[in-house]
mmCIF file of C-alpha atoms and ligand atoms in Angstrom:
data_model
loop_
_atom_site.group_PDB
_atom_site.id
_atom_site.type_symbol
_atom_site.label_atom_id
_atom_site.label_comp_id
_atom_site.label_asym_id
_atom_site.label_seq_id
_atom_site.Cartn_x
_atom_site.Cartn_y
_atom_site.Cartn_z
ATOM 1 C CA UNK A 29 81.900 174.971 124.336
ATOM 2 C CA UNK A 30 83.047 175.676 127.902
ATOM 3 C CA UNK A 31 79.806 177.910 128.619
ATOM 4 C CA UNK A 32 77.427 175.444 127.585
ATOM 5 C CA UNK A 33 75.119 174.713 129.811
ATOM 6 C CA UNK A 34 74.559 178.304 129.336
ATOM 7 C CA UNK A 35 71.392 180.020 131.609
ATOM 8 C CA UNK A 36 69.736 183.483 129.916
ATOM 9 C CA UNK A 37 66.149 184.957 130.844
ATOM 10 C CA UNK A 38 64.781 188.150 128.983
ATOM 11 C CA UNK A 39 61.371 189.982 127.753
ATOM 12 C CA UNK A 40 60.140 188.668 124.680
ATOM 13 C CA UNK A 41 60.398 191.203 122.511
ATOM 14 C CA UNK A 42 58.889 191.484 118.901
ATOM 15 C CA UNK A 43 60.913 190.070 115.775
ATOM 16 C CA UNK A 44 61.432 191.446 112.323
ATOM 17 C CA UNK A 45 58.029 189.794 111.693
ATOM 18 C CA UNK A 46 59.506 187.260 108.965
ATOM 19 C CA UNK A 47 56.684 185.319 109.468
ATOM 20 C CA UNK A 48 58.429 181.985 111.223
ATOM 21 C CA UNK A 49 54.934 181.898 112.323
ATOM 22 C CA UNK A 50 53.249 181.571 109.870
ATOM 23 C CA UNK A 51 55.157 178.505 108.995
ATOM 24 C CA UNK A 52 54.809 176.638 111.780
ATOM 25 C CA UNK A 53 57.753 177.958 113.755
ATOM 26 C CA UNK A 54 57.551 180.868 115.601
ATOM 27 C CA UNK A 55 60.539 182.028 117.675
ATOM 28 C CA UNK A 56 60.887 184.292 120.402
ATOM 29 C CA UNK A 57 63.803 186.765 120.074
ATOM 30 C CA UNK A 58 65.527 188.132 123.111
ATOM 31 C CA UNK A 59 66.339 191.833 123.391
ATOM 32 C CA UNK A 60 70.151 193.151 122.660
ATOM 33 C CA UNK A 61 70.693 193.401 126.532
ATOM 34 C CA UNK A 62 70.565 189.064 126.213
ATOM 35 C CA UNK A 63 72.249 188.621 122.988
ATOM 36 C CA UNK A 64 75.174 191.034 123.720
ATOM 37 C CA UNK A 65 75.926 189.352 126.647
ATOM 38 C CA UNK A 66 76.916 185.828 125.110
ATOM 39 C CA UNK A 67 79.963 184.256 125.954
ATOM 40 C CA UNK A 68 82.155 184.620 123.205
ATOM 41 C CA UNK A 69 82.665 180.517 122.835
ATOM 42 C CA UNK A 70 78.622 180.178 122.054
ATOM 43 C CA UNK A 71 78.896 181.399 118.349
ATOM 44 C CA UNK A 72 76.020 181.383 115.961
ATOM 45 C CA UNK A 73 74.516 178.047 115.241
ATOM 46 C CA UNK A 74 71.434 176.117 116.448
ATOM 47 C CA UNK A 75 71.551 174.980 120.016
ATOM 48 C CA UNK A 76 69.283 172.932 122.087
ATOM 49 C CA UNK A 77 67.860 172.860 125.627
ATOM 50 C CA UNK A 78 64.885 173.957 128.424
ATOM 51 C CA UNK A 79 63.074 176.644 128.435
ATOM 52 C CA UNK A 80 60.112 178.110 129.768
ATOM 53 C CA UNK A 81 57.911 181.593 129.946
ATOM 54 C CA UNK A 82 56.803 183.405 133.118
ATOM 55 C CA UNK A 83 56.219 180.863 135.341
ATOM 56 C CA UNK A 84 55.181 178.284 133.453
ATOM 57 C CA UNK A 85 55.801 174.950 132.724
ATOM 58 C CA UNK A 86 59.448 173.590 131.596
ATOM 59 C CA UNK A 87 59.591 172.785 128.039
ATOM 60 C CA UNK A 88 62.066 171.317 125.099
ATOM 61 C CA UNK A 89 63.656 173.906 123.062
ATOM 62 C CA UNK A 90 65.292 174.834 119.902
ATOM 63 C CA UNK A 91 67.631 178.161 119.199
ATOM 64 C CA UNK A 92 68.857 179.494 116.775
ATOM 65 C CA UNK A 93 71.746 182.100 117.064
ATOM 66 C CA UNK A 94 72.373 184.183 113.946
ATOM 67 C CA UNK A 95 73.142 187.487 112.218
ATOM 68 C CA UNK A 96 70.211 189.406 111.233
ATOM 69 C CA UNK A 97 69.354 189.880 107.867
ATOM 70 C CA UNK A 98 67.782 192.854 108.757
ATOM 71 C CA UNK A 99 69.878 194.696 109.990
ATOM 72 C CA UNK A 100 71.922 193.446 107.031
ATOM 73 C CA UNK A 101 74.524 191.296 108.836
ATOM 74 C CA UNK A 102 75.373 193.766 111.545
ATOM 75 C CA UNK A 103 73.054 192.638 114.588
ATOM 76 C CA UNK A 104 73.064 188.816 116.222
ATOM 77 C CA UNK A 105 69.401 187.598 117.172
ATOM 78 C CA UNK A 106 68.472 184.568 119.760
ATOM 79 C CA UNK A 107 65.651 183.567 118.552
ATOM 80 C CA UNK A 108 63.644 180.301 120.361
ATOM 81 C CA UNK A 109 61.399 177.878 119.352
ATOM 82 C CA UNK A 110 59.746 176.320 122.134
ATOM 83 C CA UNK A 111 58.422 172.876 121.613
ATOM 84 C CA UNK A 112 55.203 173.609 123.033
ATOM 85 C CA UNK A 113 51.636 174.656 121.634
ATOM 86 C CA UNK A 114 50.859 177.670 123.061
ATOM 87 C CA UNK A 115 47.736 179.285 123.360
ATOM 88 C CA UNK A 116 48.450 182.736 122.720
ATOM 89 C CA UNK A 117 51.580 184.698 122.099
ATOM 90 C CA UNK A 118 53.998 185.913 124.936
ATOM 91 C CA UNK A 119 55.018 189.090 123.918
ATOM 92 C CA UNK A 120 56.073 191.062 127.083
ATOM 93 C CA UNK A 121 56.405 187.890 129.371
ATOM 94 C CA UNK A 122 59.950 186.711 130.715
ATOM 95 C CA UNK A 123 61.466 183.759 128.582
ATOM 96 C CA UNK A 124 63.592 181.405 130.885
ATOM 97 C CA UNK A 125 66.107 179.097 128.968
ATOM 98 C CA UNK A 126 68.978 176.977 129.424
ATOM 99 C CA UNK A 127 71.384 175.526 126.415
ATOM 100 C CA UNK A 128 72.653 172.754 126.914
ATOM 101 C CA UNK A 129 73.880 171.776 123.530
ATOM 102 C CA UNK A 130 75.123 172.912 120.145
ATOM 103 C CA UNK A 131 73.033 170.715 116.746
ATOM 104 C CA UNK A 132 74.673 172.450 114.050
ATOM 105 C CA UNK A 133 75.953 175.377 112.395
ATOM 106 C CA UNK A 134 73.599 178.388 110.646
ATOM 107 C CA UNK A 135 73.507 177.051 107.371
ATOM 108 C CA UNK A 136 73.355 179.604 104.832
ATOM 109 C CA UNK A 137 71.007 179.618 101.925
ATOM 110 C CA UNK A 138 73.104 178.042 99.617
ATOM 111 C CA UNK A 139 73.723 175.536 101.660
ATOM 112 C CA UNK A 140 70.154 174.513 102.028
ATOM 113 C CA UNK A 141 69.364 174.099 98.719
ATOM 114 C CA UNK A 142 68.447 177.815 97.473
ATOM 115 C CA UNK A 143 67.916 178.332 93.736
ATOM 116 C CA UNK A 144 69.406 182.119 92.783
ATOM 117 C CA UNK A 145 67.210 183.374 89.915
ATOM 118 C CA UNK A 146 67.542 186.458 88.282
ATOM 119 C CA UNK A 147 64.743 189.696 88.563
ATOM 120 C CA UNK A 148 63.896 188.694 85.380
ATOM 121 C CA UNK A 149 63.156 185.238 86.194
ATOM 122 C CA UNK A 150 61.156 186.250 88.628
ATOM 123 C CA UNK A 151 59.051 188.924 86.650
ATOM 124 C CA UNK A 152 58.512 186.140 84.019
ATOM 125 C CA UNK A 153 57.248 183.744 86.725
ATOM 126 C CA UNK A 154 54.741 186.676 88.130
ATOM 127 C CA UNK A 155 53.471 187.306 85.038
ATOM 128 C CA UNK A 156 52.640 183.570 84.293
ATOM 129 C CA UNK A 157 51.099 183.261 87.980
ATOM 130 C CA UNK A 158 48.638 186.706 87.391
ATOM 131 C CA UNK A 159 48.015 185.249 83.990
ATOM 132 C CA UNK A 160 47.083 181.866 85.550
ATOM 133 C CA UNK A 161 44.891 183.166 88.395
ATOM 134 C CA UNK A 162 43.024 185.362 86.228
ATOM 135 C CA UNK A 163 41.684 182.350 84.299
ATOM 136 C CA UNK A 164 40.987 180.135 86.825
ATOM 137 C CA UNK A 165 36.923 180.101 86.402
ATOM 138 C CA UNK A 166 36.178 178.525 89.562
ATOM 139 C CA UNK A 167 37.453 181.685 91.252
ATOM 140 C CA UNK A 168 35.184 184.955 91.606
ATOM 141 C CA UNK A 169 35.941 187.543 89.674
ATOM 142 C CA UNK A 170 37.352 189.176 93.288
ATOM 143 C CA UNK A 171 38.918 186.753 94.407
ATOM 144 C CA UNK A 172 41.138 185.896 91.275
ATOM 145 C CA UNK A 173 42.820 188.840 92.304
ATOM 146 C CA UNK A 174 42.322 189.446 95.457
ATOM 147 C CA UNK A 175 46.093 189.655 97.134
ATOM 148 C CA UNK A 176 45.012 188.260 100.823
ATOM 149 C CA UNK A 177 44.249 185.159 99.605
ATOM 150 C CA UNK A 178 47.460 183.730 99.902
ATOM 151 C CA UNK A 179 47.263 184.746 103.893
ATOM 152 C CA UNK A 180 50.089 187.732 103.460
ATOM 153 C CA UNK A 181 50.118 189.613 106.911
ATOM 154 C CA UNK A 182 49.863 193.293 106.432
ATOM 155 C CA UNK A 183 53.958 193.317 107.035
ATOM 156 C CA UNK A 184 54.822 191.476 104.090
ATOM 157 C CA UNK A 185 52.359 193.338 101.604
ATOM 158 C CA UNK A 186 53.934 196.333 102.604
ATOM 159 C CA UNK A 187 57.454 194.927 101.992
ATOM 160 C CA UNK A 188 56.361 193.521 98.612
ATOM 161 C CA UNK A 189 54.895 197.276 97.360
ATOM 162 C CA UNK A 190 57.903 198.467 98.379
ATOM 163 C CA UNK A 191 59.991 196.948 96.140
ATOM 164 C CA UNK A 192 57.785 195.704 93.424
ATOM 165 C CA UNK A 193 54.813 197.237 91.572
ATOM 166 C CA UNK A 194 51.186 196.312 92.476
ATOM 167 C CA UNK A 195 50.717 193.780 89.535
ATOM 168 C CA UNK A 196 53.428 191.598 90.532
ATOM 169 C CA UNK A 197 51.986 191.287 93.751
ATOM 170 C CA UNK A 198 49.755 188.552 92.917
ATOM 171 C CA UNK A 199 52.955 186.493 93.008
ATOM 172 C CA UNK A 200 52.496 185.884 96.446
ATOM 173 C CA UNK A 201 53.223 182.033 97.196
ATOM 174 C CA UNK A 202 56.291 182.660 95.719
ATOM 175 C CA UNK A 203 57.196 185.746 97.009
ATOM 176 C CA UNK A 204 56.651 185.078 101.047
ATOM 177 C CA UNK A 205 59.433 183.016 100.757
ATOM 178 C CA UNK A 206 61.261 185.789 99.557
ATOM 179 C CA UNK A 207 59.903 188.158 102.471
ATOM 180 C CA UNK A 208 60.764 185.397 104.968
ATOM 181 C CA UNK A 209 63.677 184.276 104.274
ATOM 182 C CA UNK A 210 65.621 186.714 102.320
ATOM 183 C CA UNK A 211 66.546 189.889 103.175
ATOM 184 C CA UNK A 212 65.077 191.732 100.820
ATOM 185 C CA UNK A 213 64.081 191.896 96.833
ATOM 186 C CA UNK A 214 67.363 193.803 96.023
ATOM 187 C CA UNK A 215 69.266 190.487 97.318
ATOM 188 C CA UNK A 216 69.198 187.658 95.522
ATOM 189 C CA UNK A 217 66.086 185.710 94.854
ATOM 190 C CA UNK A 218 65.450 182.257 96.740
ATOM 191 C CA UNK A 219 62.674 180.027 95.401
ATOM 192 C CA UNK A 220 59.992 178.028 97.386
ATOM 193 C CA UNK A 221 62.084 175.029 97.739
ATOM 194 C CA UNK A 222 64.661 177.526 100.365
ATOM 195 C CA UNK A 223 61.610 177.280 102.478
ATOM 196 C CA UNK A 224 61.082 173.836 101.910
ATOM 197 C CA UNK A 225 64.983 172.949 102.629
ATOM 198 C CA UNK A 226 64.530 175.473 105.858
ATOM 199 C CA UNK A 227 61.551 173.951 107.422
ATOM 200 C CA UNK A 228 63.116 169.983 107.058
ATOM 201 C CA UNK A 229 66.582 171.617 108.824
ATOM 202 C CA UNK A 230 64.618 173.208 111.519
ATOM 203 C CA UNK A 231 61.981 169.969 111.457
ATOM 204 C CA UNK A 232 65.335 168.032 112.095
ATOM 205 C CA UNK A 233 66.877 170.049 114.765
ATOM 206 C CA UNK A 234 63.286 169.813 116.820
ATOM 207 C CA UNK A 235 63.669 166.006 116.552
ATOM 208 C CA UNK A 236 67.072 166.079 117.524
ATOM 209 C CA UNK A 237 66.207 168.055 120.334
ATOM 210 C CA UNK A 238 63.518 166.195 121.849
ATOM 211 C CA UNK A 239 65.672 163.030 121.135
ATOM 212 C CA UNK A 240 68.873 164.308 123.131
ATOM 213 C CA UNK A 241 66.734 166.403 125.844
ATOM 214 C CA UNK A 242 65.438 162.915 126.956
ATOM 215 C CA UNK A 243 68.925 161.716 127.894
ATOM 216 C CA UNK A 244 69.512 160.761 131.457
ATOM 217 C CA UNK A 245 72.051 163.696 132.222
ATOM 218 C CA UNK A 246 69.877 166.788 130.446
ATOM 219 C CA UNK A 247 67.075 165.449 132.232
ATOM 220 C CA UNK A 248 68.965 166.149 135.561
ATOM 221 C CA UNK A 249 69.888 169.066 134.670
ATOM 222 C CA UNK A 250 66.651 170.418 134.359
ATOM 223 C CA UNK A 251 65.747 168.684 137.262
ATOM 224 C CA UNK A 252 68.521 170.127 139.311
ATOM 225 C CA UNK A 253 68.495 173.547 137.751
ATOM 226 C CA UNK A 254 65.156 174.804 136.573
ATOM 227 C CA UNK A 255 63.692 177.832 137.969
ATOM 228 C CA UNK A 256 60.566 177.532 139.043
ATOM 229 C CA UNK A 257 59.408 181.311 139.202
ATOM 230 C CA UNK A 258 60.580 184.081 137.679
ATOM 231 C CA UNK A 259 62.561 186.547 140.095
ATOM 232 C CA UNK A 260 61.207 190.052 140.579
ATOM 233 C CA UNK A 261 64.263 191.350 139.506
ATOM 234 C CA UNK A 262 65.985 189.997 136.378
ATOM 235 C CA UNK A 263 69.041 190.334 137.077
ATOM 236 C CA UNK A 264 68.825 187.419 139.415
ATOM 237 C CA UNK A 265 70.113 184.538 138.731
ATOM 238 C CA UNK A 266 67.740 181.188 138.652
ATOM 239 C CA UNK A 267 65.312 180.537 141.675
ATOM 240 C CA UNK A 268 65.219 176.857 142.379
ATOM 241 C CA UNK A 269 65.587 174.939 145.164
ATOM 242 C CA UNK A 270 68.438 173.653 143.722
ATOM 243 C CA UNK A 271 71.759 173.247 145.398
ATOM 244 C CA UNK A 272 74.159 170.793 143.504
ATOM 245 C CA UNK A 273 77.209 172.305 141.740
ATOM 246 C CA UNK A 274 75.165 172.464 138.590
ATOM 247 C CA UNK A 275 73.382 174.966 139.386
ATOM 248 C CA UNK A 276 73.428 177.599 136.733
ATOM 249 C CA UNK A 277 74.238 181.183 137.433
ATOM 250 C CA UNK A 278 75.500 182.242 134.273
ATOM 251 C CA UNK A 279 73.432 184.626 131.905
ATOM 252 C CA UNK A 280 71.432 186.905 133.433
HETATM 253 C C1 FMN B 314 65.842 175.611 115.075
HETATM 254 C C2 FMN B 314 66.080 176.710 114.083
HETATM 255 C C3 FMN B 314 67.033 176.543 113.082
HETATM 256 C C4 FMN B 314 67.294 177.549 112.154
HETATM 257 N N1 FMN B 314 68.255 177.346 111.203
HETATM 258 C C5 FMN B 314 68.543 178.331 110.315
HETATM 259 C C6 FMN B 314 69.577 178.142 109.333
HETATM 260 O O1 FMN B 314 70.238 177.101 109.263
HETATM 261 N N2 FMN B 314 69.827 179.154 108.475
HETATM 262 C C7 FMN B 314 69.113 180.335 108.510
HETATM 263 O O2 FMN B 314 69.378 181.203 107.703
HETATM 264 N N3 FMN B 314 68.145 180.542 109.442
HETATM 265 C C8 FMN B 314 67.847 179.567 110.323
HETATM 266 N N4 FMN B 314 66.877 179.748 111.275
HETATM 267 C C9 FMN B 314 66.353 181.098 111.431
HETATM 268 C C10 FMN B 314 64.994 181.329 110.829
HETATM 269 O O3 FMN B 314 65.144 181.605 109.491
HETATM 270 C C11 FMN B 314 64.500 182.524 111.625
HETATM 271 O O4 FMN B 314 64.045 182.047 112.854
HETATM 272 C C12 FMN B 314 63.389 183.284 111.023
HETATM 273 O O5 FMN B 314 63.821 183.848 109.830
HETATM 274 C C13 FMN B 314 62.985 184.386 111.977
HETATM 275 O O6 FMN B 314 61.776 184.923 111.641
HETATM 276 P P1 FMN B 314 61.042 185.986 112.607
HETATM 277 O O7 FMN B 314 61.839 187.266 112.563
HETATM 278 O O8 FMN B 314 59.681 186.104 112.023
HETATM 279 O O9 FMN B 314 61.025 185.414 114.009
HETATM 280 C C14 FMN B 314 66.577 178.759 112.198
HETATM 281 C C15 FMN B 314 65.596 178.934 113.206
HETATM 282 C C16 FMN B 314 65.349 177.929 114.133
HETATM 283 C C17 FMN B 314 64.296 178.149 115.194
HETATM 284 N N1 ADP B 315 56.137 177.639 120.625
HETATM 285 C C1 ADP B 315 56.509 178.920 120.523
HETATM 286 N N2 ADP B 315 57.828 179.259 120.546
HETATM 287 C C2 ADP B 315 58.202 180.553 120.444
HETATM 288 N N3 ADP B 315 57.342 181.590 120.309
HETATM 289 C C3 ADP B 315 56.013 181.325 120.272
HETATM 290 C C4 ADP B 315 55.553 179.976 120.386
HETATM 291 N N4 ADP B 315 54.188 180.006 120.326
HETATM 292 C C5 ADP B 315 53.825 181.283 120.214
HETATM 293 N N5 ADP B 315 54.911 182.107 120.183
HETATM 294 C C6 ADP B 315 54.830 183.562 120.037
HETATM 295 O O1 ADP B 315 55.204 183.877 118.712
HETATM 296 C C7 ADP B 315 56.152 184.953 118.715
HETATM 297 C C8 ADP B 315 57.094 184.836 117.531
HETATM 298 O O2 ADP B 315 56.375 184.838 116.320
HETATM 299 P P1 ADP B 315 57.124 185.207 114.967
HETATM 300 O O3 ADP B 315 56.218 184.936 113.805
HETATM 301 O O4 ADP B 315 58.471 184.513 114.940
HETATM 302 O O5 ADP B 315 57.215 186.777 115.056
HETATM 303 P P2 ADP B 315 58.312 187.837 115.489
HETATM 304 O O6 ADP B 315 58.845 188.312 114.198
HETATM 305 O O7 ADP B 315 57.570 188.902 116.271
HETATM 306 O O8 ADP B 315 59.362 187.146 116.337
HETATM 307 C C9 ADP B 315 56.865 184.849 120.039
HETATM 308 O O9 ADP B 315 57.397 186.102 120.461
HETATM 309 C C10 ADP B 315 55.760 184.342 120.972
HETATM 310 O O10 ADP B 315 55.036 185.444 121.528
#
């Protein structure tokens, strides 16, 4: 990939609200303005590289390019995972990143593992979790069916009452990973080991990351490259103080 290393800053905007976070990933998605503007050799996939927000510190980081499922296949996202524990989200704040390597292709669910089970299927496996629940005796009469306590957001509730009736919603372990990571209940049904298969890929791709980021030559890049404040205007290309021919000016 001739573009690679490839510099991009942008808002943080808000995502589709998948819940990545939820699972231990959260990623920051670019707006359109970012995305549209990719070189057409950096294709979808999961790339590696620097990145960091506002002025901040410069961390490791993990993207992944994709299609949205969504917008069902029609819109690319950049979405980041920054190897970094952050206090509080970043919404609104400018996200600084260079890639400066590809891991591996968007693997599709299929590819990861996913099991493709029939509505039926599914309704049969609701049922037996509601009838489950309801006798577990160390559970309050509540809270045997009360529908937060498998930690669904707001978001996700609503998408399961839209597509299923109010008694299968007790099916809720089962049915994040549906909200998550498929693009809808009218697609085809994933079960929990998708999510499973998903997290180890992504797990792998952090440790991969860190791993290669620690090389001599990605450590000079950063080095050479990294902004170090965020420009007033963002159009502008990186502010550093660097002034080797590696300096990135790609991107926005
Ligand atoms: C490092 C990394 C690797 C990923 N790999 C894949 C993948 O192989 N296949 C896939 O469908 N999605 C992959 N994803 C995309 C996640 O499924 C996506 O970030 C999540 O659905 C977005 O949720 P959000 O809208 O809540 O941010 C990956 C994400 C990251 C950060
Ligand atoms: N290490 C991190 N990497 C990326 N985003 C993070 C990180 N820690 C906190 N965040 C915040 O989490 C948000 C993404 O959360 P996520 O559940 O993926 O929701 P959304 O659907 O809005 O993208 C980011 O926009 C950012 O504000």
């Amino acid at each position: 990939m001739k573009s690679l290393p490839y510099f991009c800053r942008g808002e943080v905007i808000r995502g589709f609200g998948r819940g990545s976070k939820e699972l231990g990933i959260p990623t920051a998605n670019f707006p359109d303005s970012v995305v549209d503007n990719l070189p057409a050799d950096i294709g979808t996939g999961i790339y590696y590289g620097w990145a960091c927000v506002g002025n901040g510190d410069v961390y490791k980081m993990v993207m992944s390019i994709g299609w949205n499922p969504y917008y069902k296949n029609t819109k690319k996202s950049m979405e980041t995972h920054v190897i970094h524990t952050f206090k509080e989200d970043f919404y609104g704040e400018i996200l600084s990143v260079v890639m400066v390597g590809y891991i591996r292709p968007e693997r599709s669910y299929d590819s990861l593992g996913m099991t493709t089970l029939s509505h039926s299927y599914i309704h049969a496996y609701t049922q037996t979790a509601i009838f489950a629940r309801s006798q577990r005796s160390d559970l309050s009469q509540a809270s045997r069916f009360d529908l937060y306590y498998f930690s669904l957001t707001p978001t996700l509730l609503s998408t399961l009452y839209a597509h299923y009736s109010d008694i299968t919603l007790v099916f809720v372990h089962f049915a994040h990973t549906l909200c998550v990571f498929s693009d809808g209940f009218s697609a085809s049904l994933s079960s929990l080991f998708l999510v499973e298969a998903l997290i180890t890929a992504i797990s792998n791709d952090i440790e991969e990351a860190k791993a290669k980021l620690e090389l001599p030559e990605h450590l000079k890049l950063r080095k050479d490259n990294f902004f170090t404040s965020v420009p007033s205007s963002s159009s502008a290309a990186p502010s550093t103080a660097a002034s080797t021919s590696q300096t990135i000016m790609n991107g926005h």
